[in-house]
XYZ file of C-alpha atoms in Angstrom:
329
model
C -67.119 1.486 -144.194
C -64.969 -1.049 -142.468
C -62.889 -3.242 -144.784
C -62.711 -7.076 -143.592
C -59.733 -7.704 -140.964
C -56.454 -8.166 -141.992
C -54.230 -10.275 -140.041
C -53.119 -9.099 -136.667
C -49.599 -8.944 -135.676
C -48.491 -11.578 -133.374
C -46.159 -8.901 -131.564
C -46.589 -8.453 -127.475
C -44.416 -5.615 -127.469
C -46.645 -3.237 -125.975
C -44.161 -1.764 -123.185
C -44.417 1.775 -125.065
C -48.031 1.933 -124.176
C -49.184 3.303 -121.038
C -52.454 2.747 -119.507
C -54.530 5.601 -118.532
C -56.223 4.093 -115.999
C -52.740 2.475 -114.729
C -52.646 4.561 -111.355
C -56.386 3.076 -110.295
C -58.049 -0.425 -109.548
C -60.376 -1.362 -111.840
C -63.576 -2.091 -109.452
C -65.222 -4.946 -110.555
C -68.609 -3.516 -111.629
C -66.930 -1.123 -113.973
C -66.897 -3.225 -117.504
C -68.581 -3.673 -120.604
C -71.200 -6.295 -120.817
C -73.273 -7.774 -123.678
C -76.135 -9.865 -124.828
C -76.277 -11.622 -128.276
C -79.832 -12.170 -130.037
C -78.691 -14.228 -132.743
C -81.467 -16.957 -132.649
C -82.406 -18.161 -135.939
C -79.250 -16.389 -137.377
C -77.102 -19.079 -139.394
C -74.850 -20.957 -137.278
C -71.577 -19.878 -139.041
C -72.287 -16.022 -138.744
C -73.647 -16.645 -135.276
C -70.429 -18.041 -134.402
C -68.314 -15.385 -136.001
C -69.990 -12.577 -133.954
C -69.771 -14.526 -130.500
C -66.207 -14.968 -130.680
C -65.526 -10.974 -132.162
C -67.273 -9.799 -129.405
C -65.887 -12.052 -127.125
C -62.640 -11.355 -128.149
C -63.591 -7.517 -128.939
C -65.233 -7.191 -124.945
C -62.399 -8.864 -123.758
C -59.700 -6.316 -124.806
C -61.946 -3.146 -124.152
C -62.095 -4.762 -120.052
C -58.408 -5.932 -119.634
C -57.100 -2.326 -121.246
C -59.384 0.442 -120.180
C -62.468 0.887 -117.764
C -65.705 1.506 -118.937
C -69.696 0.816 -117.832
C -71.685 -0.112 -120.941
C -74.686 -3.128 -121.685
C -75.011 -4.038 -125.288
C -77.519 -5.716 -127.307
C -75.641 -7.251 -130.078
C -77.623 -8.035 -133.479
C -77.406 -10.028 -136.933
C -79.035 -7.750 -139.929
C -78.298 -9.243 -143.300
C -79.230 -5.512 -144.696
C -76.398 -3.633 -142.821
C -73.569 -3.154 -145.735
C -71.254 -3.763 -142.930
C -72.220 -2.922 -139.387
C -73.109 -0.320 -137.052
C -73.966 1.269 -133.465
C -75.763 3.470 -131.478
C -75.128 5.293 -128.008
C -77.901 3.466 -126.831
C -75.503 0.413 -126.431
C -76.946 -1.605 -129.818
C -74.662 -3.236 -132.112
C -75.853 -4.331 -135.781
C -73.764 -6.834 -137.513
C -73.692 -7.655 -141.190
C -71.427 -8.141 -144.064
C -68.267 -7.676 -141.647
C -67.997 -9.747 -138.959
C -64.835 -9.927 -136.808
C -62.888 -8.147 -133.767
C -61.684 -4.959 -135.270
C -64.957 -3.909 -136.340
C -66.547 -5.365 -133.171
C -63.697 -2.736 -131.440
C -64.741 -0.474 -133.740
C -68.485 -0.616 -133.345
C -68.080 -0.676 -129.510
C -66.733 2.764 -129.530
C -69.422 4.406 -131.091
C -71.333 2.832 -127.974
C -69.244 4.712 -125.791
C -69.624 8.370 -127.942
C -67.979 8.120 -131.131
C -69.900 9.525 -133.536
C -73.265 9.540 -131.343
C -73.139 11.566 -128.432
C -73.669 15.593 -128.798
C -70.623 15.937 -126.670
C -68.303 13.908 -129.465
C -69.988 16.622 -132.045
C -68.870 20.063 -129.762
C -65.978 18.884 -129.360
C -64.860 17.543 -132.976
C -64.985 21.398 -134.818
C -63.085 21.126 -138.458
C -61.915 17.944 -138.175
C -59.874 18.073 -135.176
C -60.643 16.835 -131.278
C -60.739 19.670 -129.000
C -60.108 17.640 -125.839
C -56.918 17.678 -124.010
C -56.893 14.085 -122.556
C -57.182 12.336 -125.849
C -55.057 15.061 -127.681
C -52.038 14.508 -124.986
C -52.588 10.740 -125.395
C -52.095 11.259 -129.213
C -49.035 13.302 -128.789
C -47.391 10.327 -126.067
C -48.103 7.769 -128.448
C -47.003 9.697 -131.725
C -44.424 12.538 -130.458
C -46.796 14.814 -131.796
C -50.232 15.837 -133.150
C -53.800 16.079 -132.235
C -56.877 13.654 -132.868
C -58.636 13.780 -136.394
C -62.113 12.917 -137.371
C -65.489 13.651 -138.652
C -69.069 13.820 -137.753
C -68.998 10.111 -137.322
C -65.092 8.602 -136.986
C -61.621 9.691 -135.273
C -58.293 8.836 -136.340
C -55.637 7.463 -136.003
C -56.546 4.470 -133.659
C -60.157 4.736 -134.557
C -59.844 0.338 -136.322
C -61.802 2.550 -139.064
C -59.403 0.302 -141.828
C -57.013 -2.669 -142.185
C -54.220 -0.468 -142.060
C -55.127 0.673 -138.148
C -55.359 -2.966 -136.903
C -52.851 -4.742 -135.070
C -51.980 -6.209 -131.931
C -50.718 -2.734 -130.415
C -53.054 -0.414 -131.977
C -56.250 -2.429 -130.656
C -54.645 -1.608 -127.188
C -54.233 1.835 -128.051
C -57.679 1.880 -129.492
C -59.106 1.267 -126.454
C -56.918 3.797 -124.533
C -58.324 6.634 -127.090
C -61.626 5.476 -126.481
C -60.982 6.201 -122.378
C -59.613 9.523 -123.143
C -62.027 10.688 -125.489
C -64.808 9.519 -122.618
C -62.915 11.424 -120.229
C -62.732 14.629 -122.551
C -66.751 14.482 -123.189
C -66.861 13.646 -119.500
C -68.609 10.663 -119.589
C -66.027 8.498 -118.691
C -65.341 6.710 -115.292
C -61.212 7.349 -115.220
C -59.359 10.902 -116.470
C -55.730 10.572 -115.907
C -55.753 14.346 -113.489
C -52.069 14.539 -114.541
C -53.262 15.139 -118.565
C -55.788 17.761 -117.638
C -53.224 19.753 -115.936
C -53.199 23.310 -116.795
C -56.545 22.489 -118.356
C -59.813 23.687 -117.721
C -62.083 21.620 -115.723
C -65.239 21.151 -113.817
C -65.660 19.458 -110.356
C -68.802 17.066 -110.368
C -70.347 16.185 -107.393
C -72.040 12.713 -107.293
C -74.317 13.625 -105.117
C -76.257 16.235 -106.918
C -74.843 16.139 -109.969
C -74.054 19.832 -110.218
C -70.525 21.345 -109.871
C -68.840 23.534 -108.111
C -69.234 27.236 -108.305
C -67.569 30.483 -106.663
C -70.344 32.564 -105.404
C -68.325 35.680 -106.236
C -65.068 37.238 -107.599
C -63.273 38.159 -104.746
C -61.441 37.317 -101.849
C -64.007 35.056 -99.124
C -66.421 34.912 -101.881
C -68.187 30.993 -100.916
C -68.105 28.406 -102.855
C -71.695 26.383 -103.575
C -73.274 23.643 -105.621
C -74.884 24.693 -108.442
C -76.426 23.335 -111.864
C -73.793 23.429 -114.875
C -74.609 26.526 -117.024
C -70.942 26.849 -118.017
C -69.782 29.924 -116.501
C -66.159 31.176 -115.728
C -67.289 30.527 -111.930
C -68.276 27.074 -112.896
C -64.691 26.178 -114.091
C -61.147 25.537 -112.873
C -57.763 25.306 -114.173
C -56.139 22.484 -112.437
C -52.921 23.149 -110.923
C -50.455 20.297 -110.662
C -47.794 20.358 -106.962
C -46.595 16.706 -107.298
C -47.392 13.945 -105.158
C -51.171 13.799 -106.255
C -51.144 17.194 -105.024
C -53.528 20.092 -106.542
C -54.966 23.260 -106.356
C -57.902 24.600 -108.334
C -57.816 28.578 -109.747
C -61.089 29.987 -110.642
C -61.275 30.833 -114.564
C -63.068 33.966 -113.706
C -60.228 35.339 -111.841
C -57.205 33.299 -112.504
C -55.623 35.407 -109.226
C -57.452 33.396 -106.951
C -58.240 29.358 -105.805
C -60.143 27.464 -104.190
C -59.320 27.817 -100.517
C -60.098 26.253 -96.972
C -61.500 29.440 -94.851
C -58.970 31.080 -91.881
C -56.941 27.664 -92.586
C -59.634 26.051 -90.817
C -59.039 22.258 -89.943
C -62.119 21.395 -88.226
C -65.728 19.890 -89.790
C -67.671 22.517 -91.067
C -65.372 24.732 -92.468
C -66.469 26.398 -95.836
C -64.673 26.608 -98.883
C -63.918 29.787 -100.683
C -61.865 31.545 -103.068
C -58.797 33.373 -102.162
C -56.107 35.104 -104.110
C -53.491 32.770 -105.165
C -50.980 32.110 -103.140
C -50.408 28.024 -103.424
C -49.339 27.873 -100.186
C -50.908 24.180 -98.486
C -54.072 26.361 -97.506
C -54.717 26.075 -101.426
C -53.646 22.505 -101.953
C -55.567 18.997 -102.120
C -54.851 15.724 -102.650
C -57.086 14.210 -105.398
C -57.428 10.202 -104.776
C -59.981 8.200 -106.520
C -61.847 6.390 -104.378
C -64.615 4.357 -106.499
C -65.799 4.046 -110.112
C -63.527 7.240 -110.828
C -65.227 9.196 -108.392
C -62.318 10.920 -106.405
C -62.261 12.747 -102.949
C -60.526 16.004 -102.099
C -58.493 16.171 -99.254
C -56.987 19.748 -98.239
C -53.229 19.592 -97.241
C -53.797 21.109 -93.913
C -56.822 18.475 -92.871
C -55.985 15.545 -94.299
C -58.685 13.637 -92.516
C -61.286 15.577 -93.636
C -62.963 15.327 -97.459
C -64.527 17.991 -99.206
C -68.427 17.664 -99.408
C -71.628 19.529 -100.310
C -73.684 20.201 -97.822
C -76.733 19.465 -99.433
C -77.624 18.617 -103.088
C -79.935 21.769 -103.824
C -78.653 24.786 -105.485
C -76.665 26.963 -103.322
C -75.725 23.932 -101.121
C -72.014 25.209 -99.105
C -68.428 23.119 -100.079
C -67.289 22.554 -96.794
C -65.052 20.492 -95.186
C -66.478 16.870 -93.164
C -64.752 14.183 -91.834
C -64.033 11.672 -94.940
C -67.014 8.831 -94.618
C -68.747 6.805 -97.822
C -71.367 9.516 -98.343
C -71.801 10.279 -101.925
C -71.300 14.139 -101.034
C -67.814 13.915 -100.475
C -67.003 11.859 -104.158
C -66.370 14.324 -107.045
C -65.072 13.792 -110.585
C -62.695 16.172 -112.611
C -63.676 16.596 -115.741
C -63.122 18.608 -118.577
């Protein structure tokens, strides 16, 4: 499956390539670690998988940002090697840093998540982050795969490997994450015009318009994927944003009577994208963002409980877990 390593270029050129997670500090918790159980394994193969996934863990936490522990294995019976979502990582007859890349990202999804399998229909990724990555780095194009790889930039073959594509590798591997939404960092500025969801951390539910029309509230609610469940993100500039509701794309997400104290629910409102209907987005840890209307700018969107029906309202901006939120697809 995964043809020894040819050798890598020696090129640093890699100015062309541009970080998704380059607008955010990587916090230092956020990173791949590993364990290897190779006692009793030969000391010469032992050797060869400490430094691949040395070198292989090395290049997933300098380029991208990621939270994964891995139990890394010798089996003389696997053909080549292979990987589970459950963070395990079988070595055999090929042993070196592209397939330790390689194996790594089926850790993170590839190939093993149900979320990897709805969105790969016919051979081609339905996700816009790693589809808009594809088309930055190639002009053009969407991502290609199967039930079990992507391409290009999967390190499936020799012919992938290289200096610059092991960066980009772990760049796809980001996006995709962010597309299945299980990753800590989506670049907001690729999911414009997108559809999204807004997760709250402290509940774990989303966002949802409890009606379709003007003053209808907006609550907390468990993720059953309805049209009031999801957003097309609107990009202003500046980090600014404003969120329509997919079941009526006439109307946003909206701070009631352009109210600026504490308290102050959320609705939806007919579009108008005047600052009543804008936020500012800024991650604030781990990927986990707050949302800051225009006209408050002290004050962070939070749930007001972590039950169903819990009111979005406005609060002063503090550490509580209610007022952090991801965007996801």
């Amino acid at each position: 499956m995964v043809p020894a390593e040819s050798s890598a270029s020696t090129g640093r050129n890699l100015h062309v390539v541009l970080l998704i997670c380059a607008l955010f500090p990587l916090p230092a918790e956020a990173a791949i670690t590993y364990t290897l159980h190779l006692s009793g394994v030969n000391s010469g193969i032992a050797t060869q998988i400490t430094n691949a996934m040395a070198e292989a863990v090395g290049l997933y936490n300098a380029n991208g940002q990621f939270t994964k522990s891995l139990n890394v294995y010798y089996n003389s019976g696997v053909p080549t090697a292979n990987a589970n979502w459950a963070g395990t990582i079988n070595f055999g007859g090929t042993r070196n840093t592209r397939v330790a890349m390689h194996e790594i990202g089926h850790t993170l999804g590839i190939g093993t998540h149900w979320k990897y399998a709805s969105l790969m229909t016919s051979g081609t990724w339905d996700g816009p982050v790693a589809n808009a990555l594809r088309a930055e780095f190639d002009g053009s194009g969407t991502m290609l795969g199967d039930s079990v790889h992507m391409w290009p930039y999967g390190l499936n073959f020799d012919s992938e490997d290289g200096t610059r594509n092991r960066v980009r590798h772990v760049m796809m591997m980001q996006a995709m994450q962010c597309d299945m939404g299980l990753g800590l960092v989506c670049d907001l500025d690729s999911l414009v015009g997108s559809t999204v969801r807004i997760l709250g951390r402290a509940s774990n539910k989303v966002m949802d318009a409890g009606g379709n029309s003007d003053g209808s509230t907006v609550q907390m609610y468990g993720d059953w994927g309805g049209s009031n469940q999801r957003w097309t993100l609107i990009s202003h500039g500046n980090g600014i944003y404003s969120f329509r509701s997919t079941q009526s794309d006439n109307r946003a997400l909206d701070v009631y009577n352009w109210g600026t104290t504490s308290g102050t629910d959320m609705i939806i409102w007919s579009y108008s994208g005047q600052n009543v209907q804008r936020f500012y987005v800024d991650e604030y840890a781990d990927g986990w963002y707050r949302i800051r209307p225009v006209i408050a700018t002290s004050m962070c969107l939070a749930a007001d409980g972590t039950g169903n029906n819990a009111n979005v309202e406005t609060a002063t901006c503090s550490t509580s877990t209610s007022q952090q939120w991801k965007v996801v697809p």
